[in-house]
Amino acid sequence: RAGLALAAAAAAAVLALALAAWRRRRPPVREVLFFPSRPSCTEALLAEAAGLGTTARPCPCPLPRGDSSLSRLLRHLLSARRSLEICLFAFSSPQLGRAVQLLHRRGVRVRVVTDAQYMGLPGSQIGLLRHAGIQVRHDQEDGYMHHKFAVVDRRMLITGSLNWTTQAIQNNRENVLVVEDAEYVKPFLDEFERIWEEYNPINYRFF
Amino acid sequence: RAGLALAAAAAAAVLALALAAWRRRRPPVREVLFFPSRPSCTEALLAEAAGLGTTARPCPCPLPRGDSSLSRLLRHLLSARRSLEICLFAFSSPQLGRAVQLLHRRGVRVRVVTDAQYMGLPGSQIGLLRHAGIQVRHDQEDGYMHHKFAVVDRRMLITGSLNWTTQAIQNNRENVLVVEDAEYVKPFLDEFERIWEEYNPINYRFF
């Protein structure tokens, strides 16, 4: 019996090593997305990520199925397993808001930094995220908190000109880079932590 | 005499090969700049690029000398030798405007794409660039031409959240990536050429 347990442990160790090696070998993601995104239904993607899988009814909407810049962006976000840092001037897209809430419910540690002037506008997702229990911090500056980036699992940087709004996704010329090169990811993580500390509510002033 | 010419030609060939090898060996630029930029005087940088060199008088302004995110951005732009594609939602920074005009006068082929709603606002550099003889094209769409990128010598991509405005440079939280990886540069060049053709004045509509 001890021999069997030893063999099982050895097999598990080999498997873990093989998995780690495969992860290391996988080339870094290097993707460029352009917007406006072609219209596409993202319901199946979000239902699958919510664990409803194929039991959910197919969406009856007439939008085309298949990939689009929005669905690619959603897929990269939904790949988060441990952490998600978001630093966004404007966030009003319902699909991206649902994706972020979904990750939070799944146990991913989500932190959001945003711009004070924009967060209260009609359609902003920020209030909904806070209601869902997600930590949000904002600036108190004259200038804009104009970043538009996210970091998935401290490994993948998503950054560009795109605010996460339906207007931008559907109507604007925009770009998003999806990057796993550490030389780019690390400075953005550091910038997030700097801003996160600076925007700590203990620093807020009340006039 | 023929031997001498042959030797000179051989030396030149060796030199050209060595230069090409050195260029290939130079690691690609991978830089992340954050804003607001710390204040710094950029006069020396612009005077040097204008060929005035050290004969120009030192600037009497009280701004600190030395590097800043703005001076790094200017340096990368001013490294252009052949071509510069610019695709910007908003362009009102006088320093960046001077740099672009300087490159145009130096014989660099400059092309600018911008947003129609923003280009006519007070402080916009677009009119000045056109007066200087630089080609500018703009959208005629409801959505914004919201990109903020430039490509230097079809080799270096400069992209991020930063519009080229004094407000953004001095007051906003912004990021700029400077990138030479072909996987990122090529899609942006293709996007520029697509937009450049689409915004050809022969396609403008007059209502």
mmCIF file of N, CA and C in Angstrom, chain A residues 2-101:
data_model
loop_
_atom_site.group_PDB
_atom_site.id
_atom_site.type_symbol
_atom_site.label_atom_id
_atom_site.label_comp_id
_atom_site.label_asym_id
_atom_site.label_seq_id
_atom_site.Cartn_x
_atom_site.Cartn_y
_atom_site.Cartn_z
ATOM 1 N N ALA A 2 1.981 1.228 0.781
ATOM 2 C CA ALA A 2 2.898 2.382 0.803
ATOM 3 C C ALA A 2 3.515 2.574 -0.581
ATOM 4 N N GLY A 3 3.794 1.450 -1.256
ATOM 5 C CA GLY A 3 4.366 1.520 -2.600
ATOM 6 C C GLY A 3 3.403 2.205 -3.554
ATOM 7 N N LEU A 4 2.147 1.897 -3.433
ATOM 8 C CA LEU A 4 1.107 2.474 -4.293
ATOM 9 C C LEU A 4 1.016 3.986 -4.077
ATOM 10 N N ALA A 5 1.006 4.399 -2.781
ATOM 11 C CA ALA A 5 0.931 5.829 -2.436
ATOM 12 C C ALA A 5 2.141 6.564 -2.997
ATOM 13 N N LEU A 6 3.315 5.935 -2.877
ATOM 14 C CA LEU A 6 4.551 6.533 -3.386
ATOM 15 C C LEU A 6 4.466 6.724 -4.895
ATOM 16 N N ALA A 7 3.970 5.694 -5.568
ATOM 17 C CA ALA A 7 3.838 5.766 -7.031
ATOM 18 C C ALA A 7 2.875 6.881 -7.418
ATOM 19 N N ALA A 8 1.771 7.022 -6.685
ATOM 20 C CA ALA A 8 0.779 8.064 -6.974
ATOM 21 C C ALA A 8 1.396 9.447 -6.776
ATOM 22 N N ALA A 9 2.150 9.595 -5.670
ATOM 23 C CA ALA A 9 2.795 10.876 -5.387
ATOM 24 C C ALA A 9 3.802 11.220 -6.477
ATOM 25 N N ALA A 10 4.560 10.222 -6.913
ATOM 26 C CA ALA A 10 5.552 10.437 -7.969
ATOM 27 C C ALA A 10 4.867 10.863 -9.264
ATOM 28 N N ALA A 11 3.764 10.168 -9.571
ATOM 29 C CA ALA A 11 3.026 10.503 -10.792
ATOM 30 C C ALA A 11 2.511 11.940 -10.724
ATOM 31 N N ALA A 12 1.993 12.337 -9.556
ATOM 32 C CA ALA A 12 1.471 13.698 -9.381
ATOM 33 C C ALA A 12 2.584 14.722 -9.559
ATOM 34 N N ALA A 13 3.771 14.417 -9.008
ATOM 35 C CA ALA A 13 4.910 15.338 -9.113
ATOM 36 C C ALA A 13 5.333 15.501 -10.571
ATOM 37 N N VAL A 14 5.393 14.387 -11.289
ATOM 38 C CA VAL A 14 5.767 14.426 -12.709
ATOM 39 C C VAL A 14 4.766 15.273 -13.488
ATOM 40 N N LEU A 15 3.485 15.078 -13.180
ATOM 41 C CA LEU A 15 2.424 15.817 -13.853
ATOM 42 C C LEU A 15 2.570 17.324 -13.597
ATOM 43 N N ALA A 16 2.835 17.669 -12.326
ATOM 44 C CA ALA A 16 2.980 19.078 -11.957
ATOM 45 C C ALA A 16 4.171 19.700 -12.681
ATOM 46 N N LEU A 17 5.282 18.962 -12.755
ATOM 47 C CA LEU A 17 6.479 19.444 -13.447
ATOM 48 C C LEU A 17 6.194 19.646 -14.937
ATOM 49 N N ALA A 18 5.493 18.662 -15.518
ATOM 50 C CA ALA A 18 5.172 18.736 -16.942
ATOM 51 C C ALA A 18 4.295 19.954 -17.220
ATOM 52 N N LEU A 19 3.336 20.191 -16.318
ATOM 53 C CA LEU A 19 2.427 21.329 -16.472
ATOM 54 C C LEU A 19 3.209 22.639 -16.390
ATOM 55 N N ALA A 20 4.122 22.707 -15.409
ATOM 56 C CA ALA A 20 4.932 23.917 -15.236
ATOM 57 C C ALA A 20 5.795 24.154 -16.483
ATOM 58 N N ALA A 21 6.361 23.075 -17.006
ATOM 59 C CA ALA A 21 7.205 23.182 -18.202
ATOM 60 C C ALA A 21 6.381 23.652 -19.398
ATOM 61 N N TRP A 22 5.152 23.099 -19.503
ATOM 62 C CA TRP A 22 4.278 23.483 -20.620
ATOM 63 C C TRP A 22 3.930 24.965 -20.541
ATOM 64 N N ARG A 23 3.650 25.415 -19.296
ATOM 65 C CA ARG A 23 3.311 26.831 -19.079
ATOM 66 C C ARG A 23 4.466 27.717 -19.479
ATOM 67 N N ARG A 24 5.696 27.292 -19.085
ATOM 68 C CA ARG A 24 6.866 28.090 -19.433
ATOM 69 C C ARG A 24 7.082 28.119 -20.929
ATOM 70 N N ARG A 25 6.781 26.974 -21.587
ATOM 71 C CA ARG A 25 7.046 26.889 -23.014
ATOM 72 C C ARG A 25 6.053 27.664 -23.850
ATOM 73 N N ARG A 26 4.826 27.808 -23.319
ATOM 74 C CA ARG A 26 3.802 28.527 -24.074
ATOM 75 C C ARG A 26 4.325 29.927 -24.401
ATOM 76 N N PRO A 27 4.332 30.295 -25.693
ATOM 77 C CA PRO A 27 4.857 31.625 -26.022
ATOM 78 C C PRO A 27 3.973 32.705 -25.394
ATOM 79 N N PRO A 28 4.563 33.866 -25.045
ATOM 80 C CA PRO A 28 3.756 34.919 -24.423
ATOM 81 C C PRO A 28 2.680 35.419 -25.380
ATOM 82 N N VAL A 29 1.509 35.733 -24.838
ATOM 83 C CA VAL A 29 0.446 36.322 -25.646
ATOM 84 C C VAL A 29 0.908 37.691 -26.135
ATOM 85 N N ARG A 30 0.760 37.946 -27.416
ATOM 86 C CA ARG A 30 1.068 39.256 -28.009
ATOM 87 C C ARG A 30 -0.001 39.541 -29.041
ATOM 88 N N GLU A 31 -1.004 40.285 -28.621
ATOM 89 C CA GLU A 31 -2.159 40.463 -29.499
ATOM 90 C C GLU A 31 -2.525 41.940 -29.575
ATOM 91 N N VAL A 32 -2.962 42.363 -30.752
ATOM 92 C CA VAL A 32 -3.450 43.730 -30.916
ATOM 93 C C VAL A 32 -4.901 43.655 -31.377
ATOM 94 N N LEU A 33 -5.789 44.330 -30.649
ATOM 95 C CA LEU A 33 -7.211 44.373 -31.017
ATOM 96 C C LEU A 33 -7.559 45.785 -31.473
ATOM 97 N N PHE A 34 -8.336 45.874 -32.549
ATOM 98 C CA PHE A 34 -8.800 47.191 -32.983
ATOM 99 C C PHE A 34 -10.315 47.285 -32.857
ATOM 100 N N PHE A 35 -10.772 48.489 -32.605
ATOM 101 C CA PHE A 35 -12.194 48.787 -32.494
ATOM 102 C C PHE A 35 -12.521 49.914 -33.465
ATOM 103 N N PRO A 36 -13.798 50.112 -33.873
ATOM 104 C CA PRO A 36 -14.996 49.476 -33.345
ATOM 105 C C PRO A 36 -14.983 47.963 -33.566
ATOM 106 N N SER A 37 -15.519 47.264 -32.568
ATOM 107 C CA SER A 37 -15.648 45.819 -32.664
ATOM 108 C C SER A 37 -16.798 45.503 -33.606
ATOM 109 N N ARG A 38 -16.646 44.439 -34.417
ATOM 110 C CA ARG A 38 -17.824 44.055 -35.197
ATOM 111 C C ARG A 38 -18.855 43.538 -34.214
ATOM 112 N N PRO A 39 -20.170 43.751 -34.505
ATOM 113 C CA PRO A 39 -21.192 43.320 -33.547
ATOM 114 C C PRO A 39 -21.119 41.808 -33.373
ATOM 115 N N SER A 40 -21.272 41.337 -32.129
ATOM 116 C CA SER A 40 -21.319 39.895 -31.890
ATOM 117 C C SER A 40 -21.997 39.637 -30.558
ATOM 118 N N CYS A 41 -22.672 38.491 -30.454
ATOM 119 C CA CYS A 41 -23.355 38.127 -29.219
ATOM 120 C C CYS A 41 -22.343 37.519 -28.254
ATOM 121 N N THR A 42 -22.279 38.074 -27.035
ATOM 122 C CA THR A 42 -21.301 37.580 -26.064
ATOM 123 C C THR A 42 -21.976 36.783 -24.944
ATOM 124 N N GLU A 43 -23.273 36.468 -25.129
ATOM 125 C CA GLU A 43 -24.017 35.779 -24.059
ATOM 126 C C GLU A 43 -23.440 34.394 -23.763
ATOM 127 N N ALA A 44 -23.144 33.623 -24.806
ATOM 128 C CA ALA A 44 -22.642 32.258 -24.609
ATOM 129 C C ALA A 44 -21.332 32.285 -23.817
ATOM 130 N N LEU A 45 -20.471 33.235 -24.175
ATOM 131 C CA LEU A 45 -19.174 33.392 -23.502
ATOM 132 C C LEU A 45 -19.358 33.691 -22.016
ATOM 133 N N LEU A 46 -20.266 34.624 -21.713
ATOM 134 C CA LEU A 46 -20.490 35.013 -20.321
ATOM 135 C C LEU A 46 -21.200 33.903 -19.546
ATOM 136 N N ALA A 47 -22.148 33.204 -20.193
ATOM 137 C CA ALA A 47 -22.865 32.101 -19.522
ATOM 138 C C ALA A 47 -21.891 30.971 -19.194
ATOM 139 N N GLU A 48 -21.012 30.662 -20.133
ATOM 140 C CA GLU A 48 -20.022 29.603 -19.896
ATOM 141 C C GLU A 48 -19.109 29.976 -18.728
ATOM 142 N N ALA A 49 -18.673 31.245 -18.714
ATOM 143 C CA ALA A 49 -17.786 31.690 -17.637
ATOM 144 C C ALA A 49 -18.508 31.694 -16.293
ATOM 145 N N ALA A 50 -19.831 31.876 -16.324
ATOM 146 C CA ALA A 50 -20.606 31.875 -15.078
ATOM 147 C C ALA A 50 -20.883 30.455 -14.609
ATOM 148 N N GLY A 51 -20.411 29.466 -15.372
ATOM 149 C CA GLY A 51 -20.590 28.075 -14.975
ATOM 150 C C GLY A 51 -21.939 27.524 -15.378
ATOM 151 N N LEU A 52 -22.691 28.284 -16.182
ATOM 152 C CA LEU A 52 -23.995 27.779 -16.634
ATOM 153 C C LEU A 52 -23.800 26.802 -17.791
ATOM 154 N N GLY A 53 -22.660 26.942 -18.459
ATOM 155 C CA GLY A 53 -22.266 25.995 -19.507
ATOM 156 C C GLY A 53 -23.335 25.828 -20.560
ATOM 157 N N THR A 54 -23.455 24.633 -21.060
ATOM 158 C CA THR A 54 -24.373 24.371 -22.175
ATOM 159 C C THR A 54 -25.810 24.176 -21.706
ATOM 160 N N THR A 55 -26.012 24.185 -20.373
ATOM 161 C CA THR A 55 -27.389 24.026 -19.896
ATOM 162 C C THR A 55 -28.195 25.293 -20.141
ATOM 163 N N ALA A 56 -27.474 26.437 -20.272
ATOM 164 C CA ALA A 56 -28.175 27.692 -20.523
ATOM 165 C C ALA A 56 -28.795 27.655 -21.918
ATOM 166 N N ARG A 57 -29.946 28.307 -22.039
ATOM 167 C CA ARG A 57 -30.589 28.378 -23.354
ATOM 168 C C ARG A 57 -29.772 29.253 -24.290
ATOM 169 N N PRO A 58 -29.737 28.909 -25.568
ATOM 170 C CA PRO A 58 -29.031 29.802 -26.498
ATOM 171 C C PRO A 58 -29.704 31.169 -26.525
ATOM 172 N N CYS A 59 -28.896 32.221 -26.625
ATOM 173 C CA CYS A 59 -29.442 33.579 -26.630
ATOM 174 C C CYS A 59 -30.276 33.798 -27.889
ATOM 175 N N PRO A 60 -31.486 34.360 -27.737
ATOM 176 C CA PRO A 60 -32.362 34.546 -28.904
ATOM 177 C C PRO A 60 -32.044 35.794 -29.723
ATOM 178 N N CYS A 61 -31.032 36.589 -29.316
ATOM 179 C CA CYS A 61 -30.774 37.857 -30.007
ATOM 180 C C CYS A 61 -30.258 37.607 -31.415
ATOM 181 N N PRO A 62 -30.467 38.575 -32.303
ATOM 182 C CA PRO A 62 -30.098 38.368 -33.715
ATOM 183 C C PRO A 62 -28.633 38.680 -34.030
ATOM 184 N N LEU A 63 -27.823 39.033 -33.005
ATOM 185 C CA LEU A 63 -26.426 39.379 -33.288
ATOM 186 C C LEU A 63 -25.648 38.166 -33.788
ATOM 187 N N PRO A 64 -24.678 38.405 -34.692
ATOM 188 C CA PRO A 64 -23.882 37.286 -35.201
ATOM 189 C C PRO A 64 -23.074 36.621 -34.085
ATOM 190 N N ARG A 65 -22.838 35.325 -34.214
ATOM 191 C CA ARG A 65 -21.976 34.592 -33.291
ATOM 192 C C ARG A 65 -20.538 34.705 -33.786
ATOM 193 N N GLY A 66 -19.619 34.190 -33.022
ATOM 194 C CA GLY A 66 -18.226 34.174 -33.485
ATOM 195 C C GLY A 66 -17.413 35.265 -32.836
ATOM 196 N N ASP A 67 -16.131 35.298 -33.186
ATOM 197 C CA ASP A 67 -15.189 36.175 -32.511
ATOM 198 C C ASP A 67 -15.318 37.629 -32.962
ATOM 199 N N SER A 68 -14.987 38.515 -32.047
ATOM 200 C CA SER A 68 -14.909 39.952 -32.339
ATOM 201 C C SER A 68 -13.866 40.525 -31.387
ATOM 202 N N SER A 69 -13.509 41.794 -31.579
ATOM 203 C CA SER A 69 -12.528 42.397 -30.664
ATOM 204 C C SER A 69 -13.068 42.379 -29.235
ATOM 205 N N LEU A 70 -14.384 42.645 -29.071
ATOM 206 C CA LEU A 70 -14.972 42.614 -27.728
ATOM 207 C C LEU A 70 -14.900 41.217 -27.120
ATOM 208 N N SER A 71 -15.232 40.189 -27.919
ATOM 209 C CA SER A 71 -15.216 38.834 -27.348
ATOM 210 C C SER A 71 -13.784 38.405 -27.021
ATOM 211 N N ARG A 72 -12.802 38.828 -27.833
ATOM 212 C CA ARG A 72 -11.398 38.524 -27.526
ATOM 213 C C ARG A 72 -10.995 39.187 -26.195
ATOM 214 N N LEU A 73 -11.386 40.446 -26.036
ATOM 215 C CA LEU A 73 -11.086 41.172 -24.804
ATOM 216 C C LEU A 73 -11.723 40.468 -23.603
ATOM 217 N N LEU A 74 -12.993 40.083 -23.738
ATOM 218 C CA LEU A 74 -13.696 39.367 -22.662
ATOM 219 C C LEU A 74 -12.983 38.060 -22.313
ATOM 220 N N ARG A 75 -12.611 37.298 -23.341
ATOM 221 C CA ARG A 75 -11.930 36.024 -23.116
ATOM 222 C C ARG A 75 -10.650 36.195 -22.298
ATOM 223 N N HIS A 76 -9.845 37.209 -22.673
ATOM 224 C CA HIS A 76 -8.593 37.444 -21.937
ATOM 225 C C HIS A 76 -8.889 37.800 -20.478
ATOM 226 N N LEU A 77 -9.879 38.660 -20.254
ATOM 227 C CA LEU A 77 -10.257 39.027 -18.886
ATOM 228 C C LEU A 77 -10.709 37.813 -18.102
ATOM 229 N N LEU A 78 -11.578 37.014 -18.727
ATOM 230 C CA LEU A 78 -12.178 35.869 -18.034
ATOM 231 C C LEU A 78 -11.168 34.753 -17.770
ATOM 232 N N SER A 79 -9.960 34.892 -18.325
ATOM 233 C CA SER A 79 -8.922 33.889 -18.042
ATOM 234 C C SER A 79 -8.325 34.090 -16.645
ATOM 235 N N ALA A 80 -8.707 35.173 -15.955
ATOM 236 C CA ALA A 80 -8.151 35.456 -14.617
ATOM 237 C C ALA A 80 -8.505 34.335 -13.644
ATOM 238 N N ARG A 81 -7.536 33.911 -12.858
ATOM 239 C CA ARG A 81 -7.743 32.868 -11.848
ATOM 240 C C ARG A 81 -7.506 33.390 -10.437
ATOM 241 N N ARG A 82 -6.603 34.374 -10.290
ATOM 242 C CA ARG A 82 -6.236 34.814 -8.945
ATOM 243 C C ARG A 82 -6.478 36.309 -8.709
ATOM 244 N N SER A 83 -6.071 37.150 -9.672
ATOM 245 C CA SER A 83 -6.165 38.596 -9.397
ATOM 246 C C SER A 83 -6.457 39.380 -10.669
ATOM 247 N N LEU A 84 -7.104 40.524 -10.474
ATOM 248 C CA LEU A 84 -7.387 41.420 -11.588
ATOM 249 C C LEU A 84 -7.285 42.852 -11.088
ATOM 250 N N GLU A 85 -6.332 43.605 -11.633
ATOM 251 C CA GLU A 85 -6.230 45.028 -11.337
ATOM 252 C C GLU A 85 -6.788 45.796 -12.524
ATOM 253 N N ILE A 86 -7.675 46.743 -12.262
ATOM 254 C CA ILE A 86 -8.286 47.528 -13.329
ATOM 255 C C ILE A 86 -8.068 49.001 -13.042
ATOM 256 N N CYS A 87 -7.623 49.750 -14.038
ATOM 257 C CA CYS A 87 -7.312 51.169 -13.873
ATOM 258 C C CYS A 87 -7.893 51.883 -15.079
ATOM 259 N N LEU A 88 -9.085 52.457 -14.915
ATOM 260 C CA LEU A 88 -9.891 52.896 -16.053
ATOM 261 C C LEU A 88 -10.486 54.279 -15.858
ATOM 262 N N PHE A 89 -10.317 55.132 -16.848
ATOM 263 C CA PHE A 89 -10.965 56.446 -16.819
ATOM 264 C C PHE A 89 -12.485 56.291 -16.829
ATOM 265 N N ALA A 90 -13.008 55.504 -17.758
ATOM 266 C CA ALA A 90 -14.458 55.367 -17.900
ATOM 267 C C ALA A 90 -14.835 53.904 -18.053
ATOM 268 N N PHE A 91 -15.851 53.474 -17.307
ATOM 269 C CA PHE A 91 -16.254 52.071 -17.299
ATOM 270 C C PHE A 91 -17.784 52.022 -17.279
ATOM 271 N N SER A 92 -18.384 51.803 -18.433
ATOM 272 C CA SER A 92 -19.847 51.725 -18.482
ATOM 273 C C SER A 92 -20.357 50.552 -19.307
ATOM 274 N N SER A 93 -19.469 49.720 -19.858
ATOM 275 C CA SER A 93 -19.928 48.599 -20.680
ATOM 276 C C SER A 93 -20.572 47.521 -19.800
ATOM 277 N N PRO A 94 -21.863 47.188 -20.038
ATOM 278 C CA PRO A 94 -22.523 46.171 -19.218
ATOM 279 C C PRO A 94 -21.860 44.803 -19.358
ATOM 280 N N GLN A 95 -21.417 44.440 -20.556
ATOM 281 C CA GLN A 95 -20.778 43.128 -20.727
ATOM 282 C C GLN A 95 -19.482 43.029 -19.918
ATOM 283 N N LEU A 96 -18.645 44.060 -20.015
ATOM 284 C CA LEU A 96 -17.388 44.027 -19.277
ATOM 285 C C LEU A 96 -17.651 44.111 -17.771
ATOM 286 N N GLY A 97 -18.700 44.853 -17.374
ATOM 287 C CA GLY A 97 -19.088 44.905 -15.964
ATOM 288 C C GLY A 97 -19.508 43.528 -15.458
ATOM 289 N N ARG A 98 -20.310 42.813 -16.265
ATOM 290 C CA ARG A 98 -20.727 41.453 -15.867
ATOM 291 C C ARG A 98 -19.517 40.538 -15.729
ATOM 292 N N ALA A 99 -18.583 40.648 -16.665
ATOM 293 C CA ALA A 99 -17.382 39.800 -16.612
ATOM 294 C C ALA A 99 -16.608 40.044 -15.317
ATOM 295 N N VAL A 100 -16.458 41.302 -14.940
ATOM 296 C CA VAL A 100 -15.695 41.625 -13.732
ATOM 297 C C VAL A 100 -16.423 41.108 -12.487
ATOM 298 N N GLN A 101 -17.753 41.260 -12.441
ATOM 299 C CA GLN A 101 -18.530 40.750 -11.292
ATOM 300 C C GLN A 101 -18.419 39.235 -11.184
#
